[in-house]
XYZ file of C-alpha atoms in Angstrom:
116
model
C 5.784 5.429 2.267
C 9.449 7.729 4.157
C 11.334 11.227 2.789
C 14.240 12.121 4.743
C 15.820 14.708 1.849
C 15.106 16.951 -0.912
C 16.862 18.299 -4.157
C 15.583 21.319 -4.327
C 15.957 22.961 -7.795
C 16.583 19.752 -9.875
C 18.006 20.795 -12.861
C 18.666 16.076 -13.612
C 14.153 16.208 -14.294
C 14.282 19.441 -16.142
C 17.448 21.839 -16.508
C 14.435 24.924 -17.612
C 12.028 24.511 -14.800
C 13.998 22.917 -11.815
C 11.479 21.462 -9.924
C 11.731 20.299 -5.969
C 12.697 16.775 -5.508
C 12.550 14.299 -3.456
C 14.248 10.403 -2.301
C 11.517 8.372 -1.406
C 12.401 5.169 0.312
C 9.698 2.931 -0.555
C 8.318 -0.801 0.402
C 8.568 -2.575 -2.106
C 4.784 -2.827 -2.972
C 4.855 0.783 -2.677
C 7.466 0.417 -5.525
C 5.476 -1.550 -6.919
C 2.369 1.483 -6.596
C 4.875 4.388 -8.556
C 6.351 2.353 -11.470
C 4.554 -1.300 -13.019
C 7.226 -3.047 -12.398
C 10.979 -2.650 -10.997
C 13.537 -2.267 -12.387
C 16.910 -4.384 -13.067
C 18.260 -2.332 -9.487
C 15.188 -2.139 -7.657
C 15.515 -6.502 -8.338
C 18.983 -6.517 -7.406
C 18.776 -4.764 -4.345
C 15.875 -7.539 -3.794
C 17.843 -10.526 -2.986
C 21.485 -8.877 -1.910
C 19.976 -5.768 -0.358
C 16.489 -7.007 0.778
C 16.144 -4.533 4.563
C 17.232 -1.611 2.432
C 14.155 0.501 0.884
C 14.064 0.890 -2.590
C 14.197 4.690 -3.749
C 12.890 7.409 -6.573
C 13.330 11.057 -6.756
C 10.121 12.018 -8.377
C 8.740 15.807 -8.453
C 7.117 17.040 -6.282
C 3.807 17.587 -9.251
C 4.731 13.298 -9.397
C 4.285 13.691 -12.847
C 8.537 12.476 -13.086
C 9.694 9.317 -10.745
C 12.963 7.626 -11.380
C 13.845 5.425 -9.386
C 17.186 4.970 -8.150
C 19.679 2.698 -5.717
C 19.683 3.260 -2.148
C 22.685 5.556 -2.051
C 22.672 7.758 -4.951
C 22.128 10.805 -1.965
C 24.554 9.965 0.695
C 27.059 8.418 -2.245
C 31.026 9.663 -2.422
C 29.853 10.936 -6.120
C 28.823 13.810 -5.424
C 32.567 14.689 -3.107
C 31.477 18.402 -2.247
C 28.259 19.150 -3.509
C 25.438 16.793 -2.818
C 22.629 18.411 -4.323
C 20.664 16.561 -1.490
C 19.342 18.134 2.101
C 17.802 16.267 4.574
C 14.597 17.624 5.609
C 12.602 16.437 8.164
C 11.368 12.823 8.522
C 8.468 12.677 6.904
C 6.046 9.473 6.218
C 3.603 10.330 3.510
C 0.966 7.315 1.688
C 0.805 9.337 -1.625
C 3.049 11.508 -3.633
C -0.409 13.559 -3.602
C 1.137 15.184 -0.274
C 4.824 15.970 -2.176
C 3.695 19.289 -3.103
C 2.379 20.090 0.883
C 5.720 18.806 2.410
C 8.059 22.449 2.697
C 11.994 22.045 2.161
C 13.168 23.320 5.213
C 16.589 21.970 5.755
C 16.979 19.906 8.981
C 20.368 17.283 10.603
C 21.662 15.134 8.376
C 20.503 11.579 9.096
C 22.311 8.635 8.315
C 20.361 5.343 7.246
C 20.896 3.272 9.781
C 20.983 0.357 7.047
C 24.690 2.463 6.172
C 25.838 2.895 8.825
C 28.752 1.502 9.499
């Protein structure tokens, strides 16, 4: 699993506690380890964009795992406010490792799959 962005104090997960969250990119096999089945967005993506990773917004404690489209943190929907912060890319093998990741801003790197 690969992480290159985080959402510090993520109100989408819980507006009261605002835990940190991470944008986790996975292979299909890794994704099935996080959820019992692939959601429709991921199924569509596997059919039409198989070169893209399957992505999740995951709380630091690993209790909140929400599937999203690969373009979510890079979308123009954020306009001037994008809550995602680029961090130094890191590879993890389990969600337990999320608790040790420091959110230190890093220069933003567009995924090669999204570069024109």
